[in-house]
Structures are given as structure tokens and as C-alpha cells.
GROMACS .gro file of C-alpha atoms in nm:
model
  291
    1MET     CA    1   0.381   1.108   5.056
    2THR     CA    2   0.698   1.287   5.109
    3SER     CA    3   0.845   1.368   4.804
    4SER     CA    4   1.176   1.172   4.896
    5ALA     CA    5   0.919   0.858   4.890
    6HIS     CA    6   0.793   0.914   4.576
    7ARG     CA    7   1.120   0.953   4.434
    8LYS     CA    8   1.196   0.592   4.562
    9GLU     CA    9   0.819   0.494   4.426
   10LEU     CA   10   0.967   0.628   4.104
   11GLY     CA   11   1.271   0.435   4.122
   12GLN     CA   12   1.169   0.105   4.145
   13PHE     CA   13   0.860   0.121   3.869
   14LEU     CA   14   1.199   0.223   3.609
   15LYS     CA   15   1.373  -0.051   3.808
   16ALA     CA   16   1.040  -0.335   3.754
   17ARG     CA   17   1.003  -0.196   3.364
   18ARG     CA   18   1.353  -0.193   3.279
   19ALA     CA   19   1.356  -0.610   3.347
   20GLU     CA   20   1.037  -0.657   3.141
   21LEU     CA   21   1.209  -0.536   2.800
   22SER     CA   22   1.503  -0.746   2.675
   23PRO     CA   23   1.758  -0.578   2.420
   24ARG     CA   24   1.584  -0.666   2.073
   25THR     CA   25   1.291  -0.485   2.201
   26VAL     CA   26   1.456  -0.147   2.196
   27GLY     CA   27   1.684  -0.254   1.895
   28LEU     CA   28   1.997  -0.363   2.086
   29PRO     CA   29   2.195  -0.588   1.966
   30GLU     CA   30   2.159  -0.890   2.178
   31THR     CA   31   2.571  -0.978   2.226
   32ASP     CA   32   2.596  -1.182   2.589
   33ARG     CA   33   2.480  -1.501   2.641
   34HIS     CA   34   2.424  -1.458   3.023
   35ARG     CA   35   2.310  -1.152   3.143
   36ARG     CA   36   2.368  -1.094   3.471
   37VAL     CA   37   2.054  -0.915   3.549
   38ALA     CA   38   1.686  -0.942   3.398
   39GLY     CA   39   1.590  -0.727   3.088
   40LEU     CA   40   1.795  -0.411   2.995
   41ARG     CA   41   2.057  -0.290   3.214
   42ARG     CA   42   2.084   0.025   3.364
   43ASP     CA   43   2.426   0.182   3.119
   44GLU     CA   44   2.141   0.023   2.850
   45VAL     CA   45   1.844   0.276   2.901
   46ALA     CA   46   2.122   0.562   3.015
   47VAL     CA   47   2.265   0.518   2.638
   48LEU     CA   48   1.885   0.511   2.471
   49ALA     CA   49   1.792   0.782   2.725
   50ALA     CA   50   2.115   0.983   2.601
   51ILE     CA   51   2.181   1.061   2.973
   52SER     CA   52   2.481   0.907   3.181
   53THR     CA   53   2.489   0.556   3.364
   54ASN     CA   54   2.542   0.751   3.668
   55TYR     CA   55   2.279   0.958   3.637
   56TYR     CA   56   2.021   0.720   3.572
   57THR     CA   57   2.154   0.495   3.863
   58ARG     CA   58   2.049   0.747   4.090
   59LEU     CA   59   1.728   0.845   3.940
   60GLU     CA   60   1.648   0.461   4.023
   61GLN     CA   61   1.777   0.503   4.359
   62GLY     CA   62   1.552   0.780   4.450
   63ARG     CA   63   1.832   1.074   4.444
   64THR     CA   64   1.668   1.319   4.180
   65ALA     CA   65   1.408   1.401   4.011
   66PRO     CA   66   1.390   1.390   3.617
   67SER     CA   67   1.291   1.699   3.427
   68ALA     CA   68   0.914   1.647   3.220
   69SER     CA   69   1.157   1.599   2.890
   70LEU     CA   70   1.337   1.338   3.040
   71LEU     CA   71   1.025   1.171   3.157
   72SER     CA   72   0.932   1.198   2.762
   73GLU     CA   73   1.249   1.024   2.645
   74LEU     CA   74   1.203   0.709   2.949
   75VAL     CA   75   0.857   0.682   2.846
   76ARG     CA   76   1.023   0.631   2.460
   77VAL     CA   77   1.267   0.443   2.568
   78LEU     CA   78   1.097   0.181   2.819
   79HIS     CA   79   0.810   0.128   2.537
   80LEU     CA   80   0.592   0.286   2.886
   81SER     CA   81   0.140   0.247   2.766
   82ASP     CA   82  -0.055   0.569   2.801
   83GLU     CA   83  -0.142   0.428   3.153
   84GLN     CA   84   0.215   0.347   3.241
   85ARG     CA   85   0.320   0.737   3.128
   86ASP     CA   86   0.057   0.890   3.327
   87GLN     CA   87   0.228   0.722   3.646
   88LEU     CA   88   0.571   0.791   3.574
   89PHE     CA   89   0.475   1.134   3.566
   90GLU     CA   90   0.234   1.110   3.852
   91LEU     CA   91   0.523   0.949   4.066
   92ALA     CA   92   0.754   1.251   3.986
   93GLY     CA   93   0.486   1.501   4.001
   94ARG     CA   94   0.507   1.631   3.688
   95GLU     CA   95   0.190   1.738   3.448
   96ALA     CA   96   0.184   1.487   3.218
   97GLY     CA   97   0.067   1.705   2.880
   98GLY     CA   98   0.140   1.673   2.542
   99ALA     CA   99  -0.003   1.474   2.302
  100ARG     CA  100  -0.057   1.073   2.389
  101ARG     CA  101  -0.062   0.798   2.062
  102ARG     CA  102  -0.195   0.972   1.719
  103ALA     CA  103  -0.428   0.807   1.503
  104PRO     CA  104  -0.246   0.681   1.232
  105GLN     CA  105  -0.278   0.838   0.937
  106ARG     CA  106  -0.384   0.816   0.595
  107ALA     CA  107  -0.289   0.908   0.216
  108HIS     CA  108  -0.539   1.206   0.141
  109PRO     CA  109  -0.788   1.150  -0.138
  110ARG     CA  110  -0.665   1.435  -0.318
  111LEU     CA  111  -0.315   1.345  -0.309
  112ARG     CA  112  -0.412   1.001  -0.419
  113THR     CA  113  -0.588   1.098  -0.731
  114VAL     CA  114  -0.300   1.318  -0.850
  115LEU     CA  115  -0.052   1.054  -0.769
  116ASN     CA  116  -0.275   0.730  -0.942
  117GLU     CA  117  -0.265   0.956  -1.249
  118LEU     CA  118   0.135   0.953  -1.270
  119SER     CA  119   0.214   0.692  -1.505
  120VAL     CA  120   0.615   0.761  -1.615
  121ALA     CA  121   0.646   0.933  -1.259
  122PRO     CA  122   0.763   0.838  -0.958
  123GLY     CA  123   0.533   0.907  -0.694
  124MET     CA  124   0.549   0.855  -0.315
  125ILE     CA  125   0.280   1.027  -0.006
  126LEU     CA  126   0.478   1.139   0.297
  127GLY     CA  127   0.324   1.137   0.586
  128ARG     CA  128   0.423   1.227   0.986
  129HIS     CA  129   0.793   1.120   1.009
  130LEU     CA  130   0.814   1.113   0.682
  131ASP     CA  131   0.617   0.777   0.680
  132ILE     CA  132   0.506   0.629   0.330
  133LEU     CA  133   0.116   0.609   0.303
  134ALA     CA  134   0.082   0.588  -0.063
  135TRP     CA  135   0.314   0.526  -0.367
  136ASN     CA  136   0.282   0.434  -0.713
  137PRO     CA  137   0.414   0.155  -0.951
  138MET     CA  138   0.662   0.373  -1.044
  139ALA     CA  139   0.806   0.443  -0.728
  140ALA     CA  140   0.822   0.062  -0.618
  141ALA     CA  141   1.015   0.032  -0.951
  142LEU     CA  142   1.239   0.339  -0.894
  143PHE     CA  143   1.338   0.228  -0.500
  144GLY     CA  144   1.338  -0.184  -0.617
  145THR     CA  145   1.080  -0.238  -0.283
  146ASP     CA  146   0.738  -0.383  -0.288
  147PHE     CA  147   0.639  -0.162   0.009
  148ALA     CA  148   0.321  -0.371   0.025
  149LYS     CA  149   0.531  -0.610   0.192
  150ILE     CA  150   0.699  -0.379   0.495
  151PRO     CA  151   0.466  -0.387   0.799
  152LYS     CA  152   0.322  -0.050   0.831
  153PRO     CA  153   0.492   0.044   1.163
  154HIS     CA  154   0.813   0.006   0.947
  155ARG     CA  155   0.721   0.113   0.599
  156ASN     CA  156   0.908   0.443   0.638
  157TYR     CA  157   1.155   0.675   0.429
  158VAL     CA  158   1.426   0.732   0.676
  159ARG     CA  159   1.394   0.377   0.843
  160ARG     CA  160   1.499   0.287   0.474
  161LEU     CA  161   1.733   0.494   0.392
  162PHE     CA  162   1.928   0.427   0.701
  163THR     CA  163   1.864   0.019   0.706
  164ASP     CA  164   1.841  -0.116   0.327
  165PRO     CA  165   2.151  -0.119   0.201
  166ALA     CA  166   2.093  -0.100  -0.176
  167MET     CA  167   1.926   0.284  -0.103
  168ARG     CA  168   2.286   0.378  -0.041
  169THR     CA  169   2.430   0.274  -0.372
  170LEU     CA  170   2.053   0.343  -0.569
  171TYR     CA  171   2.156   0.711  -0.435
  172ALA     CA  172   2.492   0.853  -0.647
  173ASP     CA  173   2.480   1.093  -0.304
  174TRP     CA  174   2.370   0.847  -0.025
  175GLU     CA  175   2.530   1.109   0.208
  176ASP     CA  176   2.350   1.427   0.090
  177SER     CA  177   1.982   1.271   0.120
  178ALA     CA  178   2.023   1.115   0.409
  179ARG     CA  179   2.167   1.441   0.586
  180ASN     CA  180   1.847   1.605   0.432
  181VAL     CA  181   1.592   1.384   0.589
  182VAL     CA  182   1.787   1.385   0.914
  183ALA     CA  183   1.753   1.755   0.956
  184VAL     CA  184   1.389   1.742   0.788
  185LEU     CA  185   1.279   1.516   1.071
  186ARG     CA  186   1.500   1.656   1.354
  187GLN     CA  187   1.275   2.032   1.163
  188GLN     CA  188   0.939   1.802   1.265
  189ALA     CA  189   1.044   1.730   1.670
  190ALA     CA  190   1.131   2.070   1.740
  191ALA     CA  191   0.769   2.129   1.638
  192CYS     CA  192   0.600   1.820   1.812
  193CYS     CA  193   0.871   1.719   2.091
  194ASP     CA  194   0.591   1.535   2.256
  195ASP     CA  195   0.534   1.304   1.967
  196ARG     CA  196   0.618   0.916   2.113
  197ARG     CA  197   0.632   0.742   1.769
  198LEU     CA  198   0.861   1.018   1.589
  199THR     CA  199   1.072   1.049   1.948
  200ALA     CA  200   1.077   0.616   1.916
  201LEU     CA  201   1.176   0.619   1.574
  202VAL     CA  202   1.465   0.870   1.643
  203GLY     CA  203   1.642   0.675   1.948
  204GLU     CA  204   1.552   0.340   1.744
  205LEU     CA  205   1.775   0.510   1.419
  206SER     CA  206   2.003   0.664   1.651
  207VAL     CA  207   2.126   0.319   1.846
  208GLN     CA  208   2.149   0.116   1.460
  209ASP     CA  209   2.335   0.397   1.304
  210ASP     CA  210   2.635   0.605   1.424
  211GLN     CA  211   2.590   0.833   1.145
  212PHE     CA  212   2.223   0.932   1.241
  213ARG     CA  213   2.293   0.968   1.545
  214GLN     CA  214   2.600   1.222   1.494
  215TRP     CA  215   2.382   1.421   1.182
  216TRP     CA  216   2.120   1.432   1.443
  217GLY     CA  217   2.278   1.643   1.697
  218GLY     CA  218   2.403   1.836   1.371
  219ARG     CA  219   2.273   2.168   1.268
  220HIS     CA  220   2.200   2.105   0.898
  221LEU     CA  221   1.951   2.250   0.753
  222ALA     CA  222   1.626   2.066   0.611
  223PRO     CA  223   1.619   2.133   0.226
  224ARG     CA  224   1.382   2.346   0.051
  225ALA     CA  225   1.038   2.164  -0.091
  226GLY     CA  226   1.254   2.105  -0.470
  227GLY     CA  227   1.551   1.972  -0.614
  228THR     CA  228   1.705   1.722  -0.799
  229LYS     CA  229   1.873   1.381  -0.735
  230VAL     CA  230   2.082   1.155  -0.897
  231PHE     CA  231   2.005   0.741  -0.851
  232ASN     CA  232   2.169   0.482  -0.999
  233HIS     CA  233   1.927   0.223  -1.138
  234PRO     CA  234   1.992  -0.122  -1.146
  235VAL     CA  235   1.783  -0.185  -1.437
  236ALA     CA  236   1.741   0.190  -1.618
  237GLY     CA  237   2.115   0.318  -1.518
  238GLU     CA  238   2.211   0.683  -1.446
  239LEU     CA  239   1.886   0.892  -1.371
  240ALA     CA  240   1.941   1.255  -1.288
  241LEU     CA  241   1.543   1.320  -1.185
  242ALA     CA  242   1.383   1.654  -1.086
  243TRP     CA  243   1.204   1.600  -0.741
  244ASP     CA  244   0.905   1.850  -0.592
  245ALA     CA  245   0.697   1.810  -0.243
  246LEU     CA  246   0.335   1.898  -0.294
  247THR     CA  247   0.160   1.972   0.042
  248CYS     CA  248  -0.206   1.870   0.109
  249VAL     CA  249  -0.392   2.181   0.229
  250ALA     CA  250  -0.661   1.975   0.391
  251ASP     CA  251  -0.385   1.797   0.549
  252PRO     CA  252  -0.027   1.997   0.595
  253ASP     CA  253   0.129   1.669   0.779
  254GLN     CA  254   0.116   1.499   0.429
  255GLN     CA  255   0.343   1.536   0.066
  256LEU     CA  256   0.310   1.374  -0.248
  257ILE     CA  257   0.661   1.360  -0.356
  258VAL     CA  258   0.702   1.307  -0.747
  259TRP     CA  259   1.038   1.251  -0.947
  260SER     CA  260   1.075   1.336  -1.246
  261ALA     CA  261   1.254   1.449  -1.587
  262GLU     CA  262   1.196   1.678  -1.875
  263PRO     CA  263   1.063   1.496  -2.201
  264ASP     CA  264   1.334   1.377  -2.458
  265SER     CA  265   1.581   1.373  -2.156
  266ARG     CA  266   1.825   1.086  -2.098
  267ALA     CA  267   1.647   1.058  -1.776
  268TYR     CA  268   1.286   1.048  -1.910
  269GLU     CA  269   1.394   0.773  -2.167
  270GLY     CA  270   1.526   0.539  -1.843
  271LEU     CA  271   1.176   0.642  -1.670
  272ARG     CA  272   1.014   0.562  -1.985
  273PHE     CA  273   1.203   0.189  -2.016
  274LEU     CA  274   1.163   0.141  -1.602
  275SER     CA  275   0.763   0.172  -1.712
  276SER     CA  276   0.803  -0.077  -1.960
  277TRP     CA  277   0.952  -0.287  -1.771
  278THR     CA  278   0.769  -0.286  -1.462
  279ALA     CA  279   0.469  -0.364  -1.699
  280THR     CA  280   0.626  -0.635  -1.812
  281ARG     CA  281   0.699  -0.749  -1.491
  282GLN     CA  282   0.333  -0.715  -1.335
  283ASP     CA  283   0.205  -0.874  -1.638
  284ASP     CA  284   0.398  -1.180  -1.606
  285SER     CA  285   0.346  -1.231  -1.230
  286VAL     CA  286  -0.070  -1.179  -1.363
  287SER     CA  287   0.048  -1.481  -1.618
  288ASP     CA  288   0.222  -1.684  -1.342
  289THR     CA  289  -0.066  -1.626  -1.118
  290ALA     CA  290  -0.325  -1.803  -1.391
  291SER     CA  291  -0.130  -2.062  -1.427
   0.00000   0.00000   0.00000
């Protein structure tokens, strides 16, 4: 089969897969009541893949050959399975290479042990893509979120920061915090550019949030592993907390993030109040269940 024939077959493959997807599947709003084409439009795929509509049209028409990096983007955008991914690269005449889907992470036992020892300080274990792997009751109280009720695929710190409106008021300087996590995520992307879950997360947030898309293309540097954040907590009031990141030696992709305050400080008293308030709510919940 000639390369031209390969490109035409590649175009047919892209078109067929595009027709199988809905805007909602890829995180786009469904604003059209009557769509003229089945599935996604060419311009929608182009936006998600960060290329021009004209270039994507040429791909489907078999008039150009995509790069390996663009193929990886199309794997993400079109939600291809591993088998479909291999077929896409084969049709394009390129080596698939790179990592396939990585096994889900679990919080490392050593970090869990430290996390479980925290009583007043909020703590959270973050993994790849800043996924939330574990947390203590104080972290749930600080962020006002029952993380256990969030589906695991969506239990992600960056996603919460950009999609939960309460986070924008909880952080006194939400913009600074959001720019920092984008920088951390971009640093991860540079280290593993073929990570499919990471590219999917970036694509989703780029479509949903203009600020994320703008900052993703910027050059803001990732913060050091520590600093201070001010929270406007609806129950405990203003909390100026120091944060530190403890990296797991056995799994460097995991970090324990701890928010703390100096003893006898206003923030420390606020954490103690929050701890007492959390314990009271848990006791009330147990009583309601028992009754």
C-alpha cells in the first residue's frame, strides 16, 4: 500500500472515530439542538488538539502526514483505546512508542502512616497529575469537601481548583495558587509527554477554563516545596497556614502535603477549632445513623 493510500485510510479512521464521540464525552458544551454531522465536528477536534481546522481537514482528506506528537494528541482527543492507538500510529507509518495506560496509583503505606498521625494539621497525599490519593479529616474540613464522594477519576487537586467555585473564595489568593499548580502540572508534562491521562486532563481543563488555557501556555515557574497560603474558611475564619511537601522515597511521584501553623498562633487556634468542629460533626453523623 502506498503512503498516499495509508494517509487516506488514516483520514477515514479519524473521521469514523470522530463520528462516534459526542461533545459531552470530550467536555464540550452541547449548544446545538440539530447538528449537521454525527459526533464531533472537525473544528471541535481541531480546537481540542490545538491545531487549525484547515490542518485537521487536510489530515482527514489524506493530504498531509501527522507528526508523532500530534498523533499522541489525537489519541487523547478521540479517546482511543490502546488497540486503536496502535492502529492510528501504524496507519501514519510511525512507531507508537511511549507508555500505555499506567496502573492507578495507591497511597504509599509509609505516607499513610504519617498522614494518620496528623491530628490538627490538614494533610493530603497527591500522586501523578496531582491526583488526590488520600486525605485526613482535617483536609476534608479545610477544603469543605467529602473527597470519598468524588469519583476516583475526578479526584484531582487541579480539577477541583479550577472547577469548584468554592475554591476560588477559599483561597485568599486563588490566582497565585492556580498558576502554581498549572506550573507543577506543566513540569510533569515535560517529564512524561506521552502520559495519556495527563494530556486528557490538560485538554479537558483547557476547554473548560480560559485562565487554565492561558497559563498552560505561559512560563510561570513551579513553586518550591513549601510556602504559606491564606485561607478564608467559612467556619474557622482566616487561616494563614504554612505548607510543606514530603516526597515519598519509594515512589517519587507521591507527595504528602501538610498545612500547619505555629502553636499559640491565631491560625493554630483556628485549626484547633476546626478540628473540634469536625469531631462534633462526625459524632452527630454517627448518632443520626444509629437512630
